Short mmCIF file of C-alpha atoms in Angstrom, two decimals:
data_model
loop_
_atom_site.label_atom_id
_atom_site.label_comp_id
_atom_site.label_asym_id
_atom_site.label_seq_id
_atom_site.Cartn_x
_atom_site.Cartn_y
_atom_site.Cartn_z
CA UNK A 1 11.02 29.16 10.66
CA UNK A 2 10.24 26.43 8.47
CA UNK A 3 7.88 25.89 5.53
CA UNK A 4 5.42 23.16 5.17
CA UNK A 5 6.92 19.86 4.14
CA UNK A 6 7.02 19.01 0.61
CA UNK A 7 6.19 15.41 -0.28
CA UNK A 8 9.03 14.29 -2.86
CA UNK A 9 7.32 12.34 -5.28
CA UNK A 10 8.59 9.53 -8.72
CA UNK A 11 6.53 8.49 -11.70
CA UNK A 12 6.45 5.61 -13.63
CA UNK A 13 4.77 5.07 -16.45
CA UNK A 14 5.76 3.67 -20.21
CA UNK A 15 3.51 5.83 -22.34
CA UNK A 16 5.76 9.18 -22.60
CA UNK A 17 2.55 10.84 -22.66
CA UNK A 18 1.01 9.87 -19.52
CA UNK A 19 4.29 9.93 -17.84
CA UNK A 20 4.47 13.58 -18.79
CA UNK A 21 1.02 14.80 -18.17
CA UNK A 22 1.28 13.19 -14.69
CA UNK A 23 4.76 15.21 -14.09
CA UNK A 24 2.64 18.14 -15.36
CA UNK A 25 0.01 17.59 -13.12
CA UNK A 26 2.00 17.14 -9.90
CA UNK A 27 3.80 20.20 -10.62
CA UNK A 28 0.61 22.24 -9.64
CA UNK A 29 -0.18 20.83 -6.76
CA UNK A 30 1.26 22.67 -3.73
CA UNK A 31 3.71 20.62 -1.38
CA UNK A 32 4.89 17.74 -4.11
CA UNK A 33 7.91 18.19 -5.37
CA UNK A 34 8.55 15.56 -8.75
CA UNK A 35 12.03 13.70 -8.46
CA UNK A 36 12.21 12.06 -11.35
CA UNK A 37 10.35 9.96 -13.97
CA UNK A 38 10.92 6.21 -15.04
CA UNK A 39 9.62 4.78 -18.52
CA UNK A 40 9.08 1.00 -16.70
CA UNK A 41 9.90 -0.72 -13.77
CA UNK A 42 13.35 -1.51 -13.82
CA UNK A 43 14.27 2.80 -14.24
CA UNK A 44 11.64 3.31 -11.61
CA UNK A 45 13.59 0.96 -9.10
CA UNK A 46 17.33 2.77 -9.96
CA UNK A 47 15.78 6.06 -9.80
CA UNK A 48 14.21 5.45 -6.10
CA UNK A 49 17.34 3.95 -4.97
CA UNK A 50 18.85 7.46 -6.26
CA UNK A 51 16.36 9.75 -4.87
CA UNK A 52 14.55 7.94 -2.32
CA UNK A 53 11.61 9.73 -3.30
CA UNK A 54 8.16 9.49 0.27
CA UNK A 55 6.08 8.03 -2.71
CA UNK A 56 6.09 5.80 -6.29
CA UNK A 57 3.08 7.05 -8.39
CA UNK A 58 3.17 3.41 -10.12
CA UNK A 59 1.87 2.20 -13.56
CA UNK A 60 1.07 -1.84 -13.65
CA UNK A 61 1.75 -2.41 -16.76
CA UNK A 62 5.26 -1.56 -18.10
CA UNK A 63 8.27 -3.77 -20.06
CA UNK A 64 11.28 -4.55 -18.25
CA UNK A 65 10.08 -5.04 -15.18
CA UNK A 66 5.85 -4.86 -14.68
CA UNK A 67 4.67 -2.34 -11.50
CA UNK A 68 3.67 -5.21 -9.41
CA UNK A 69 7.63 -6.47 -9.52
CA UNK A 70 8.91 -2.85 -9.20
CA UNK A 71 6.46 -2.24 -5.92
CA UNK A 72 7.85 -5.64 -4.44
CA UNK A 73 11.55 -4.57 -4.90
CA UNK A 74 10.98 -0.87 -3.86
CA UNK A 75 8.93 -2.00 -0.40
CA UNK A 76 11.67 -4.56 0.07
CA UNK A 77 14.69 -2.17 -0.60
CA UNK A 78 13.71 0.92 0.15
CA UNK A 79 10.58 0.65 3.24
CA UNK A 80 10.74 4.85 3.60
CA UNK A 81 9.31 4.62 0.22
CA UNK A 82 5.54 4.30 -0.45
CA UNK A 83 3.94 3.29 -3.55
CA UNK A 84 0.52 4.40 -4.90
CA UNK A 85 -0.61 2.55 -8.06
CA UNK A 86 -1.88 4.60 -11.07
CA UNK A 87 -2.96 2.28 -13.45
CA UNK A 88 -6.27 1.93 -16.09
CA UNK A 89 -6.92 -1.53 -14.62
CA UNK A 90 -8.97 -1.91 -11.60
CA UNK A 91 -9.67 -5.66 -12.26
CA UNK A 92 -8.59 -8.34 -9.34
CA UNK A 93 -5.73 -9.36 -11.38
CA UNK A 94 -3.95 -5.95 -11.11
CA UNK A 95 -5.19 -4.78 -7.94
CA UNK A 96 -4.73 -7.70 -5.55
CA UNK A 97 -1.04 -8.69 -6.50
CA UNK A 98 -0.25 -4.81 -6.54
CA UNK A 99 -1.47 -4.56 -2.91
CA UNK A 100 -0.11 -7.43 -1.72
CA UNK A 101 3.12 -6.50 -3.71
CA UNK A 102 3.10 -3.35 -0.94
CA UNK A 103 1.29 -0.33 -2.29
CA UNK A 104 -0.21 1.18 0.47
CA UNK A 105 -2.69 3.19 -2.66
CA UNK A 106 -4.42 2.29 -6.10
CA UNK A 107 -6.16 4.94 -7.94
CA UNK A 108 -7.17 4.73 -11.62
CA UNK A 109 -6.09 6.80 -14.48
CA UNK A 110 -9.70 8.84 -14.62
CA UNK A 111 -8.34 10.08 -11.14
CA UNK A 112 -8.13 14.20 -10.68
CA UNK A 113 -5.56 16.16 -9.30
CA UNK A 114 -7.23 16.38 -6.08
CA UNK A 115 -7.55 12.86 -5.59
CA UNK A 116 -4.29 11.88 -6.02
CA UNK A 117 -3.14 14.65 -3.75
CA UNK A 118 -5.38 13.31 -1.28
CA UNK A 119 -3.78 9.49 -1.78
CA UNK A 120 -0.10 10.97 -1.34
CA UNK A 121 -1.18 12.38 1.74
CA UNK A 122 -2.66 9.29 2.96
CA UNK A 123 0.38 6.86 2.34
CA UNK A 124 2.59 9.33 3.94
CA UNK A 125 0.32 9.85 7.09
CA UNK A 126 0.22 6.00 7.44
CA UNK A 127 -3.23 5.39 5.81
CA UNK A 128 -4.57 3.82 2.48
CA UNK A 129 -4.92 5.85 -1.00
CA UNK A 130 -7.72 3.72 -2.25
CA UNK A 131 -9.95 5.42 -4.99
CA UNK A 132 -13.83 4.62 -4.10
CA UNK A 133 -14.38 1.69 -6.41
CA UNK A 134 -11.23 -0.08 -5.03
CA UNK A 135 -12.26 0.39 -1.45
CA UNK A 136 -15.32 -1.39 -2.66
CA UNK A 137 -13.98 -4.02 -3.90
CA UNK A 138 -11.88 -4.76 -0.96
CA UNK A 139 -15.14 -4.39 0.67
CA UNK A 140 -16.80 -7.16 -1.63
CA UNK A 141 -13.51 -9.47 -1.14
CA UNK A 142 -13.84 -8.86 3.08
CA UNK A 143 -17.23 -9.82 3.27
CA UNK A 144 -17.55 -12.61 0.59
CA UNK A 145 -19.41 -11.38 -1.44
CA UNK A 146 -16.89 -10.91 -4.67
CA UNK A 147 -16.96 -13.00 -7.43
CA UNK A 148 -14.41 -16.20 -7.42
CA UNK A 149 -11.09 -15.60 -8.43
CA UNK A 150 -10.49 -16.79 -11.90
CA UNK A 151 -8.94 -19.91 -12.36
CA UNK A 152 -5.15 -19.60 -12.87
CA UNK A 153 -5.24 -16.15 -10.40
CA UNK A 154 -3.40 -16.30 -7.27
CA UNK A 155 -6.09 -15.98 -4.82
CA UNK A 156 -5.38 -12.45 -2.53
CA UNK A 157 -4.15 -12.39 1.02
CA UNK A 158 -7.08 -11.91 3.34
CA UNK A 159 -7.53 -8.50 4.16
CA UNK A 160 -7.11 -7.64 7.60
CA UNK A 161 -8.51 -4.15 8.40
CA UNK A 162 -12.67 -3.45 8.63
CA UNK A 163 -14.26 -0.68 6.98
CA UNK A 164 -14.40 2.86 8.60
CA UNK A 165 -11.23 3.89 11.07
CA UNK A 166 -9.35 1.71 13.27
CA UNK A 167 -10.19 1.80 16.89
CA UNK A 168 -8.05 3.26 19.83
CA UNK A 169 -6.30 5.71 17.48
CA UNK A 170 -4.81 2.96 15.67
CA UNK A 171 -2.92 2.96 12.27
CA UNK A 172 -3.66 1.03 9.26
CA UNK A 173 -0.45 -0.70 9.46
CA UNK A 174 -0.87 -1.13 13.07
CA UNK A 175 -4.03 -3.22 12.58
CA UNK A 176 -2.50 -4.94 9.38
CA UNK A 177 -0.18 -6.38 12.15
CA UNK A 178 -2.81 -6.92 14.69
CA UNK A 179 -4.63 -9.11 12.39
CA UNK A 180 -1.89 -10.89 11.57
CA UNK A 181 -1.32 -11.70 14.99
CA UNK A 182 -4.67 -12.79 15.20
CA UNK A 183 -3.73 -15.34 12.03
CA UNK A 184 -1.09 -17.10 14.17
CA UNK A 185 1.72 -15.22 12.39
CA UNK A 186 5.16 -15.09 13.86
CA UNK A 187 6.81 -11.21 13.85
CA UNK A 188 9.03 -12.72 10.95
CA UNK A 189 6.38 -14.22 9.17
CA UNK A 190 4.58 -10.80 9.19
CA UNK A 191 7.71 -8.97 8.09
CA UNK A 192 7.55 -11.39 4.93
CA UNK A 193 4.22 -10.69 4.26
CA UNK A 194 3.93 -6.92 4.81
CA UNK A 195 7.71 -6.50 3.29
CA UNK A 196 9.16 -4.85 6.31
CA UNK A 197 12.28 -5.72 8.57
CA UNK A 198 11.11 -7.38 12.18
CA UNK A 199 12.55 -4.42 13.68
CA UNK A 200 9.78 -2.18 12.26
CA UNK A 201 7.01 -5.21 12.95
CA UNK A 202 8.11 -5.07 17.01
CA UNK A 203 7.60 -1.32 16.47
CA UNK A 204 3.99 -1.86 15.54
CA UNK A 205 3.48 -4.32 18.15
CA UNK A 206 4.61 -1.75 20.49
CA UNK A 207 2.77 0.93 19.79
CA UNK A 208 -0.37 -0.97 19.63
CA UNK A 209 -0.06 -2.81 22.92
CA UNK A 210 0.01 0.47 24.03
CA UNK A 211 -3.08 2.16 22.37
CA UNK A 212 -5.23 -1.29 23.05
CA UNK A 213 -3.78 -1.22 26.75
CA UNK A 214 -3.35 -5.18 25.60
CA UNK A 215 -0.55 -7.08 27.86
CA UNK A 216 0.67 -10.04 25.31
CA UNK A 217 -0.26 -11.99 22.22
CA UNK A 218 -3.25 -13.58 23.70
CA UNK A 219 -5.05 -10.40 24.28
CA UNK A 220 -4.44 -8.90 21.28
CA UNK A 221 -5.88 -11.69 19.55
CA UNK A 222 -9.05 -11.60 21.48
CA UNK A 223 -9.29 -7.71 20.69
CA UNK A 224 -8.83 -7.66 17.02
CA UNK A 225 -11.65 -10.29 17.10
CA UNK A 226 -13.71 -7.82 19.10
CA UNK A 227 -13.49 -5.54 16.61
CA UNK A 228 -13.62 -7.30 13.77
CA UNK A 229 -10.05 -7.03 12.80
CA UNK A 230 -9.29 -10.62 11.61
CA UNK A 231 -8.34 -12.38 8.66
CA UNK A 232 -11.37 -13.81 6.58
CA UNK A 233 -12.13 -17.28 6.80
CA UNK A 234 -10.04 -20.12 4.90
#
């Protein structure tokens, strides 16, 4: 008989002390299991590619090679490999590029034990890890009601999943893609922009023709419109 699964988890982080009090942290919480521990970005990239650890607890700001470019590389190399941001920055500067980098979570460093436990388990069920005040703020940026984006600030990608659960039993990543079907976006195109191989995008596709009981491309657009699962405007 088996035990329960054990989530194998990496951190990154510069500060030795952080990086250490995270490992310490992690180490009480039943069913993670800490793989190693990278001082910047560049480590955190060789040690995944070592361990292929589910999840990346990820720091933003690092030498070498920043989180944002170590999340890029680690969705692009390594896509059984999730990456939850851990940073002191919730500002649209670090959170947007980190999400649209490929972390599937963002938590800030005031976060408990608890609530990154929680945001493990999310990424690795196929949901978001998004502390409160950055599900807010992806709630400001979906409705238009945020603040421009700086001058000089690559604007974010569009979000493309409403507040509250998907419909029809429907991932998060599923109705990522459905949006981006809605956009016009070719299965390549959405490979590029959600980091995955098309092989994994016509798995999506799949599986959520068949929860929407939708027939081709046409349809699905029309759903996600019905329920509100579009890009926002341009």
């Amino acid at each position: 008989m088996t035990g329960p699964a054990v989530t194998r988890v990496l951190v990154a982080d510069d500060r030795t002390v952080v990086r250490e009090g995270i490992v310490m942290l992690l180490g009480l919480l039943p069913g993670i299991e800490v793989v190693g521990a990278a001082a910047d970005g560049e480590e955190a990239v060789a040690l995944v590619a070592r361990h292929r650890p589910d999840v990346v607890l990820m720091d933003l700001r690092m030498p070498r090679c920043d989180g944002v470019e170590a999340t890029r590389r680690i969705r692009a190399g390594y896509p059984g490999t999730e990456v939850v941001v851990l940073t002191t920055y919730a500002d649209d500067e670090s959170l947007f590029p980190a999400l649209r980098a490929g972390a599937r979570g963002y938590l800030t460093k005031d976060a408990g034990g608890e609530e990154i436990a929680r945001a493990i388990a999310d990424v690795r069920s196929g949901a978001a890890g998004l502390s409160p005040q950055v599900q807010l703020r992806l709630l400001e940026r979906l409705s238009g009601a945020a603040d421009p984006v700086p001058s000089g600030v690559p604007a974010a990608e569009p979000s493309v999943v409403p507040s509250g659960e998907p419909p029809d039993g429907l991932t998060v990543r599923e109705a990522e893609v459905l949006g981006l079907i809605a956009e016009g976006l070719s299965n390549t195109e959405i490979a590029r922009r959600l980091y995955v191989g098309p092989a994994t995008v016509k798995t999506h596709i799949n599986n959520l023709f068949a929860k929407t009981g939708v027939r081709d491309r046409a349809q699905a657009v029309a759903y996600a419109f019905r329920h509100g699962i579009t890009g926002s405007p341009q």
